[in-house]
């Protein structure tokens, strides 16, 4: 299936690599067989970290700083499959499954024989509700069905974070601009997009924690723009957008929601002697 160049997800280095990289990864995987489990874990955890530095633009379009977007990312060999599963699950769960047809037993009418069995020269007919007649029942037609499928919450969250981390090369961070629009004006919003280097003809995704009414009214007539909040963030719009625009509060939300948990990696193995010694000291203190 041909893929559009507008999807930054497919153009990311997470999903495509040259032959040398693939060959080296195979050799590295073969070499890891002889390594210990602790070394394998450290290498895989490093491959799952995806941190990117994104410039921060002001309302005037000037760069005022930069921020870091640190998100979880699936390993290189499973990233494409994880995102594909998350996308197909969302699309399949949108099917309503309300298509329904009537069988010959459910079609109204046809209770009497349309004409005599014999002496007409025609084929024998017992009912007008037969599927062979117009207006009759439908054979093996669709019936109401539940098309929804389940996906783990962690897997769904990993698919979104992987897609976001792969699209950071086409992302920018802007300052909060809710209070900049005193009244709805689409022309001013288009001028704002151009100051940020965005083409109104390209698909853009804005992620904001709070959206004012004037911003919604100013941007709703731009057919190539999607204004989303953390509640409406979805995988399809991320992959379908050519440019991603985050506010500072949105970046904080993404790092908190889809970021790396450093507490899970910082673990130590305590010796049994130390544990026993600690228990002895605690018992001695309790006896005193």
mmCIF file of C-alpha atoms in Angstrom:
data_model
loop_
_atom_site.group_PDB
_atom_site.id
_atom_site.type_symbol
_atom_site.label_atom_id
_atom_site.label_comp_id
_atom_site.label_asym_id
_atom_site.label_seq_id
_atom_site.Cartn_x
_atom_site.Cartn_y
_atom_site.Cartn_z
ATOM 1 C CA UNK A 1 0.000 0.000 0.000
ATOM 2 C CA UNK A 2 1.419 3.360 -1.006
ATOM 3 C CA UNK A 3 2.093 5.746 1.842
ATOM 4 C CA UNK A 4 1.762 9.518 1.723
ATOM 5 C CA UNK A 5 4.808 11.632 2.305
ATOM 6 C CA UNK A 6 2.759 13.857 4.577
ATOM 7 C CA UNK A 7 2.822 11.290 7.341
ATOM 8 C CA UNK A 8 5.871 12.129 9.388
ATOM 9 C CA UNK A 9 5.431 8.811 11.168
ATOM 10 C CA UNK A 10 6.510 6.853 8.085
ATOM 11 C CA UNK A 11 9.447 9.155 7.328
ATOM 12 C CA UNK A 12 10.975 8.764 10.779
ATOM 13 C CA UNK A 13 14.223 6.910 11.332
ATOM 14 C CA UNK A 14 12.472 4.731 13.883
ATOM 15 C CA UNK A 15 10.719 2.798 11.148
ATOM 16 C CA UNK A 16 13.168 2.912 8.249
ATOM 17 C CA UNK A 17 16.901 2.366 8.322
ATOM 18 C CA UNK A 18 19.584 1.592 5.788
ATOM 19 C CA UNK A 19 21.000 -1.839 5.143
ATOM 20 C CA UNK A 20 24.137 -1.187 7.195
ATOM 21 C CA UNK A 21 22.068 -0.383 10.260
ATOM 22 C CA UNK A 22 19.965 -3.499 9.811
ATOM 23 C CA UNK A 23 23.047 -5.651 9.358
ATOM 24 C CA UNK A 24 24.730 -4.194 12.404
ATOM 25 C CA UNK A 25 21.585 -4.641 14.487
ATOM 26 C CA UNK A 26 21.477 -8.326 13.524
ATOM 27 C CA UNK A 27 25.108 -8.774 14.509
ATOM 28 C CA UNK A 28 24.470 -6.930 17.768
ATOM 29 C CA UNK A 29 21.455 -9.107 18.496
ATOM 30 C CA UNK A 30 23.526 -12.232 17.830
ATOM 31 C CA UNK A 31 26.255 -10.878 20.115
ATOM 32 C CA UNK A 32 23.755 -10.159 22.893
ATOM 33 C CA UNK A 33 22.968 -13.855 23.222
ATOM 34 C CA UNK A 34 26.244 -14.371 25.050
ATOM 35 C CA UNK A 35 25.718 -11.356 27.312
ATOM 36 C CA UNK A 36 24.147 -11.376 30.715
ATOM 37 C CA UNK A 37 20.524 -10.440 31.344
ATOM 38 C CA UNK A 38 21.522 -7.223 33.076
ATOM 39 C CA UNK A 39 23.462 -5.996 30.019
ATOM 40 C CA UNK A 40 20.610 -6.910 27.676
ATOM 41 C CA UNK A 41 18.165 -4.930 29.819
ATOM 42 C CA UNK A 42 20.344 -1.833 29.822
ATOM 43 C CA UNK A 43 20.715 -1.880 26.027
ATOM 44 C CA UNK A 44 17.005 -2.370 25.391
ATOM 45 C CA UNK A 45 16.070 0.385 27.835
ATOM 46 C CA UNK A 46 18.393 2.806 26.049
ATOM 47 C CA UNK A 47 16.746 1.964 22.712
ATOM 48 C CA UNK A 48 13.325 2.761 24.206
ATOM 49 C CA UNK A 49 14.275 6.319 25.219
ATOM 50 C CA UNK A 50 13.337 9.061 22.751
ATOM 51 C CA UNK A 51 14.198 12.629 23.796
ATOM 52 C CA UNK A 52 14.083 15.565 21.400
ATOM 53 C CA UNK A 53 14.843 19.256 21.751
ATOM 54 C CA UNK A 54 12.163 21.483 20.200
ATOM 55 C CA UNK A 55 12.431 25.261 19.742
ATOM 56 C CA UNK A 56 9.955 27.570 21.496
ATOM 57 C CA UNK A 57 8.444 30.369 19.400
ATOM 58 C CA UNK A 58 6.773 33.493 20.669
ATOM 59 C CA UNK A 59 3.553 35.020 19.375
ATOM 60 C CA UNK A 60 5.609 37.166 16.998
ATOM 61 C CA UNK A 61 7.390 34.136 15.549
ATOM 62 C CA UNK A 62 10.810 34.691 17.142
ATOM 63 C CA UNK A 63 12.629 31.857 18.884
ATOM 64 C CA UNK A 64 12.783 32.498 22.625
ATOM 65 C CA UNK A 65 14.210 29.207 23.836
ATOM 66 C CA UNK A 66 13.889 25.458 23.603
ATOM 67 C CA UNK A 67 12.317 22.606 25.514
ATOM 68 C CA UNK A 68 12.798 18.855 25.718
ATOM 69 C CA UNK A 69 10.140 16.334 24.802
ATOM 70 C CA UNK A 70 11.064 13.091 26.545
ATOM 71 C CA UNK A 71 8.632 10.319 25.580
ATOM 72 C CA UNK A 72 8.557 6.566 25.740
ATOM 73 C CA UNK A 73 9.176 4.845 22.435
ATOM 74 C CA UNK A 74 8.785 1.233 21.404
ATOM 75 C CA UNK A 75 11.917 -0.707 20.406
ATOM 76 C CA UNK A 76 13.026 -0.371 16.806
ATOM 77 C CA UNK A 77 11.900 -3.837 15.781
ATOM 78 C CA UNK A 78 8.370 -3.493 17.198
ATOM 79 C CA UNK A 79 7.613 0.244 16.873
ATOM 80 C CA UNK A 80 5.833 -0.033 13.551
ATOM 81 C CA UNK A 81 3.708 -2.979 14.720
ATOM 82 C CA UNK A 82 2.691 -1.225 17.949
ATOM 83 C CA UNK A 83 1.567 1.933 16.148
ATOM 84 C CA UNK A 84 -0.211 -0.089 13.454
ATOM 85 C CA UNK A 85 -2.134 -2.044 16.069
ATOM 86 C CA UNK A 86 -3.158 1.128 17.889
ATOM 87 C CA UNK A 87 -4.338 2.759 14.655
ATOM 88 C CA UNK A 88 -6.320 -0.221 13.372
ATOM 89 C CA UNK A 89 -7.927 -0.640 16.796
ATOM 90 C CA UNK A 90 -9.129 2.978 16.780
ATOM 91 C CA UNK A 91 -10.500 2.735 13.256
ATOM 92 C CA UNK A 92 -12.256 -0.553 13.936
ATOM 93 C CA UNK A 93 -13.842 0.697 17.149
ATOM 94 C CA UNK A 94 -15.395 3.562 15.190
ATOM 95 C CA UNK A 95 -17.574 1.144 13.223
ATOM 96 C CA UNK A 96 -21.116 1.345 14.480
ATOM 97 C CA UNK A 97 -22.145 -2.075 13.167
ATOM 98 C CA UNK A 98 -25.789 -1.074 12.661
ATOM 99 C CA UNK A 99 -26.180 -2.445 9.110
ATOM 100 C CA UNK A 100 -29.193 -4.762 8.990
ATOM 101 C CA UNK A 101 -31.250 -6.511 6.315
ATOM 102 C CA UNK A 102 -34.514 -8.492 6.423
ATOM 103 C CA UNK A 103 -34.750 -12.177 5.710
ATOM 104 C CA UNK A 104 -37.766 -13.657 3.899
ATOM 105 C CA UNK A 105 -39.320 -14.384 7.278
ATOM 106 C CA UNK A 106 -39.064 -10.742 8.325
ATOM 107 C CA UNK A 107 -40.317 -9.099 5.126
ATOM 108 C CA UNK A 108 -43.890 -7.925 5.432
ATOM 109 C CA UNK A 109 -46.509 -9.473 3.138
ATOM 110 C CA UNK A 110 -46.479 -12.540 0.898
ATOM 111 C CA UNK A 111 -48.804 -14.571 3.030
ATOM 112 C CA UNK A 112 -50.826 -15.975 0.118
ATOM 113 C CA UNK A 113 -49.737 -17.841 -2.937
ATOM 114 C CA UNK A 114 -49.356 -15.315 -5.793
ATOM 115 C CA UNK A 115 -50.918 -17.606 -8.449
ATOM 116 C CA UNK A 116 -52.044 -21.241 -8.748
ATOM 117 C CA UNK A 117 -49.502 -24.019 -8.676
ATOM 118 C CA UNK A 118 -50.513 -25.535 -12.015
ATOM 119 C CA UNK A 119 -52.074 -24.681 -15.400
ATOM 120 C CA UNK A 120 -50.360 -21.268 -15.709
ATOM 121 C CA UNK A 121 -47.231 -22.252 -17.624
ATOM 122 C CA UNK A 122 -45.118 -20.356 -15.154
ATOM 123 C CA UNK A 123 -42.697 -21.535 -12.495
ATOM 124 C CA UNK A 124 -44.311 -22.464 -9.237
ATOM 125 C CA UNK A 125 -44.201 -19.674 -6.693
ATOM 126 C CA UNK A 126 -45.204 -19.932 -3.053
ATOM 127 C CA UNK A 127 -44.520 -16.404 -1.751
ATOM 128 C CA UNK A 128 -43.581 -12.938 -2.924
ATOM 129 C CA UNK A 129 -41.061 -12.694 -0.069
ATOM 130 C CA UNK A 130 -38.610 -15.045 -1.776
ATOM 131 C CA UNK A 131 -35.116 -13.631 -2.340
ATOM 132 C CA UNK A 132 -35.609 -14.239 -6.081
ATOM 133 C CA UNK A 133 -38.227 -11.461 -6.297
ATOM 134 C CA UNK A 134 -37.688 -7.696 -5.980
ATOM 135 C CA UNK A 135 -38.616 -6.563 -2.512
ATOM 136 C CA UNK A 136 -38.062 -9.986 -1.050
ATOM 137 C CA UNK A 137 -35.731 -11.091 1.698
ATOM 138 C CA UNK A 138 -31.939 -10.978 1.586
ATOM 139 C CA UNK A 139 -29.854 -14.116 1.781
ATOM 140 C CA UNK A 140 -26.851 -13.920 4.149
ATOM 141 C CA UNK A 141 -27.229 -10.172 4.521
ATOM 142 C CA UNK A 142 -25.532 -8.070 7.227
ATOM 143 C CA UNK A 143 -26.912 -8.010 10.739
ATOM 144 C CA UNK A 144 -26.051 -5.744 13.696
ATOM 145 C CA UNK A 145 -22.599 -6.654 14.962
ATOM 146 C CA UNK A 146 -20.111 -5.384 17.505
ATOM 147 C CA UNK A 147 -16.829 -4.705 15.688
ATOM 148 C CA UNK A 148 -14.975 -3.315 18.690
ATOM 149 C CA UNK A 149 -11.711 -4.888 19.815
ATOM 150 C CA UNK A 150 -9.749 -4.407 23.003
ATOM 151 C CA UNK A 151 -6.253 -3.100 23.433
ATOM 152 C CA UNK A 152 -4.190 -2.761 26.581
ATOM 153 C CA UNK A 153 -3.967 0.731 28.037
ATOM 154 C CA UNK A 154 -0.183 0.581 28.201
ATOM 155 C CA UNK A 155 0.043 -0.574 24.594
ATOM 156 C CA UNK A 156 -2.270 2.200 23.426
ATOM 157 C CA UNK A 157 -0.283 4.770 25.379
ATOM 158 C CA UNK A 158 2.973 3.417 23.945
ATOM 159 C CA UNK A 159 1.594 3.687 20.397
ATOM 160 C CA UNK A 160 0.704 7.360 20.893
ATOM 161 C CA UNK A 161 4.038 8.208 22.498
ATOM 162 C CA UNK A 162 5.934 6.376 19.739
ATOM 163 C CA UNK A 163 4.064 8.285 17.038
ATOM 164 C CA UNK A 164 4.692 11.589 18.804
ATOM 165 C CA UNK A 165 8.388 10.895 19.290
ATOM 166 C CA UNK A 166 8.765 9.977 15.608
ATOM 167 C CA UNK A 167 7.154 13.256 14.532
ATOM 168 C CA UNK A 168 9.212 15.609 16.705
ATOM 169 C CA UNK A 169 11.317 16.641 13.717
ATOM 170 C CA UNK A 170 8.215 18.383 12.328
ATOM 171 C CA UNK A 171 7.064 19.845 15.655
ATOM 172 C CA UNK A 172 7.355 23.256 17.280
ATOM 173 C CA UNK A 173 6.456 24.617 20.706
ATOM 174 C CA UNK A 174 4.731 27.983 21.063
ATOM 175 C CA UNK A 175 3.872 30.191 23.970
ATOM 176 C CA UNK A 176 0.324 30.394 25.268
ATOM 177 C CA UNK A 177 -1.758 32.562 22.934
ATOM 178 C CA UNK A 178 -5.298 32.215 24.278
ATOM 179 C CA UNK A 179 -5.404 35.805 25.515
ATOM 180 C CA UNK A 180 -4.012 37.186 22.247
ATOM 181 C CA UNK A 181 -7.310 36.898 20.385
ATOM 182 C CA UNK A 182 -9.745 39.483 21.690
ATOM 183 C CA UNK A 183 -12.303 38.538 19.019
ATOM 184 C CA UNK A 184 -12.653 35.739 16.454
ATOM 185 C CA UNK A 185 -10.621 36.490 13.353
ATOM 186 C CA UNK A 186 -9.573 33.742 10.914
ATOM 187 C CA UNK A 187 -7.252 36.065 8.986
ATOM 188 C CA UNK A 188 -5.248 36.837 12.139
ATOM 189 C CA UNK A 189 -4.932 33.134 12.917
ATOM 190 C CA UNK A 190 -3.626 32.429 9.390
ATOM 191 C CA UNK A 191 -1.086 35.241 9.765
ATOM 192 C CA UNK A 192 -0.040 33.701 13.082
ATOM 193 C CA UNK A 193 0.527 30.321 11.423
ATOM 194 C CA UNK A 194 2.682 31.915 8.738
ATOM 195 C CA UNK A 195 4.788 33.696 11.370
ATOM 196 C CA UNK A 196 5.458 30.274 12.879
ATOM 197 C CA UNK A 197 6.508 28.881 9.513
ATOM 198 C CA UNK A 198 3.307 26.877 8.954
ATOM 199 C CA UNK A 199 1.604 26.607 5.596
ATOM 200 C CA UNK A 200 -2.204 26.902 5.909
ATOM 201 C CA UNK A 201 -2.515 24.447 3.007
ATOM 202 C CA UNK A 202 -0.651 21.736 4.922
ATOM 203 C CA UNK A 203 -2.229 19.616 7.611
ATOM 204 C CA UNK A 204 -1.408 20.928 11.067
ATOM 205 C CA UNK A 205 -2.198 19.631 14.527
ATOM 206 C CA UNK A 206 -2.454 21.995 17.513
ATOM 207 C CA UNK A 207 -2.335 20.428 20.957
ATOM 208 C CA UNK A 208 -3.409 22.745 23.769
ATOM 209 C CA UNK A 209 -4.487 22.036 27.321
ATOM 210 C CA UNK A 210 -7.103 24.798 27.231
ATOM 211 C CA UNK A 211 -8.663 26.382 24.157
ATOM 212 C CA UNK A 212 -10.576 29.635 24.383
ATOM 213 C CA UNK A 213 -13.736 30.295 22.409
ATOM 214 C CA UNK A 214 -12.082 32.982 20.266
ATOM 215 C CA UNK A 215 -9.311 30.589 19.232
ATOM 216 C CA UNK A 216 -11.837 27.903 18.331
ATOM 217 C CA UNK A 217 -13.909 30.322 16.260
ATOM 218 C CA UNK A 218 -10.797 31.733 14.585
ATOM 219 C CA UNK A 219 -9.471 28.333 13.501
ATOM 220 C CA UNK A 220 -12.558 26.280 12.742
ATOM 221 C CA UNK A 221 -12.819 27.517 9.135
ATOM 222 C CA UNK A 222 -9.308 26.252 8.345
ATOM 223 C CA UNK A 223 -10.017 22.795 6.955
ATOM 224 C CA UNK A 224 -6.396 21.611 7.227
ATOM 225 C CA UNK A 225 -6.115 22.375 10.945
ATOM 226 C CA UNK A 226 -7.003 20.170 13.906
ATOM 227 C CA UNK A 227 -7.314 21.773 17.332
ATOM 228 C CA UNK A 228 -7.028 19.065 19.974
ATOM 229 C CA UNK A 229 -6.866 18.863 23.732
ATOM 230 C CA UNK A 230 -5.459 16.043 25.918
ATOM 231 C CA UNK A 231 -8.972 14.600 26.045
ATOM 232 C CA UNK A 232 -9.320 14.426 22.237
ATOM 233 C CA UNK A 233 -5.730 13.438 21.397
ATOM 234 C CA UNK A 234 -5.805 10.441 19.060
ATOM 235 C CA UNK A 235 -3.387 8.416 16.990
ATOM 236 C CA UNK A 236 -4.949 9.008 13.576
ATOM 237 C CA UNK A 237 -4.664 12.820 13.690
ATOM 238 C CA UNK A 238 -1.047 12.555 14.832
ATOM 239 C CA UNK A 239 -0.101 10.374 11.862
ATOM 240 C CA UNK A 240 -2.206 12.370 9.417
ATOM 241 C CA UNK A 241 -0.603 15.729 10.262
ATOM 242 C CA UNK A 242 2.426 17.234 8.583
ATOM 243 C CA UNK A 243 3.168 19.740 11.365
ATOM 244 C CA UNK A 244 2.666 19.471 15.111
ATOM 245 C CA UNK A 245 2.278 22.552 17.306
ATOM 246 C CA UNK A 246 2.420 22.212 21.096
ATOM 247 C CA UNK A 247 2.023 24.797 23.793
ATOM 248 C CA UNK A 248 4.264 24.796 26.871
ATOM 249 C CA UNK A 249 1.526 23.323 29.025
ATOM 250 C CA UNK A 250 0.910 20.620 26.399
ATOM 251 C CA UNK A 251 4.588 19.634 26.475
ATOM 252 C CA UNK A 252 4.441 19.333 30.254
ATOM 253 C CA UNK A 253 1.369 17.142 29.931
ATOM 254 C CA UNK A 254 3.019 14.899 27.340
ATOM 255 C CA UNK A 255 6.164 14.476 29.427
ATOM 256 C CA UNK A 256 4.084 13.628 32.465
ATOM 257 C CA UNK A 257 1.614 11.353 30.700
ATOM 258 C CA UNK A 258 3.783 9.644 28.096
ATOM 259 C CA UNK A 259 7.248 10.320 29.495
ATOM 260 C CA UNK A 260 9.848 7.892 30.748
ATOM 261 C CA UNK A 261 9.529 6.671 34.310
ATOM 262 C CA UNK A 262 12.976 7.117 35.780
ATOM 263 C CA UNK A 263 11.932 5.436 39.016
ATOM 264 C CA UNK A 264 11.522 2.107 37.250
ATOM 265 C CA UNK A 265 15.106 2.134 35.987
ATOM 266 C CA UNK A 266 16.756 3.171 39.246
ATOM 267 C CA UNK A 267 16.780 -0.116 41.099
ATOM 268 C CA UNK A 268 19.476 -1.793 43.149
ATOM 269 C CA UNK A 269 19.968 -5.309 44.434
ATOM 270 C CA UNK A 270 20.451 -5.357 48.200
ATOM 271 C CA UNK A 271 22.582 -8.126 49.710
ATOM 272 C CA UNK A 272 20.952 -10.530 52.118
ATOM 273 C CA UNK A 273 23.532 -9.714 54.804
ATOM 274 C CA UNK A 274 22.636 -6.026 54.664
ATOM 275 C CA UNK A 275 18.945 -6.857 54.913
ATOM 276 C CA UNK A 276 19.581 -9.145 57.909
ATOM 277 C CA UNK A 277 21.746 -6.527 59.569
ATOM 278 C CA UNK A 278 19.069 -3.897 59.100
ATOM 279 C CA UNK A 279 16.446 -6.160 60.620
ATOM 280 C CA UNK A 280 18.716 -6.851 63.642
ATOM 281 C CA UNK A 281 19.261 -3.149 64.211
ATOM 282 C CA UNK A 282 15.536 -2.439 63.916
ATOM 283 C CA UNK A 283 14.737 -5.224 66.414
ATOM 284 C CA UNK A 284 17.373 -3.882 68.826
ATOM 285 C CA UNK A 285 15.949 -0.394 68.627
ATOM 286 C CA UNK A 286 12.426 -1.689 69.141
ATOM 287 C CA UNK A 287 13.523 -3.688 72.237
ATOM 288 C CA UNK A 288 15.096 -0.555 73.749
#
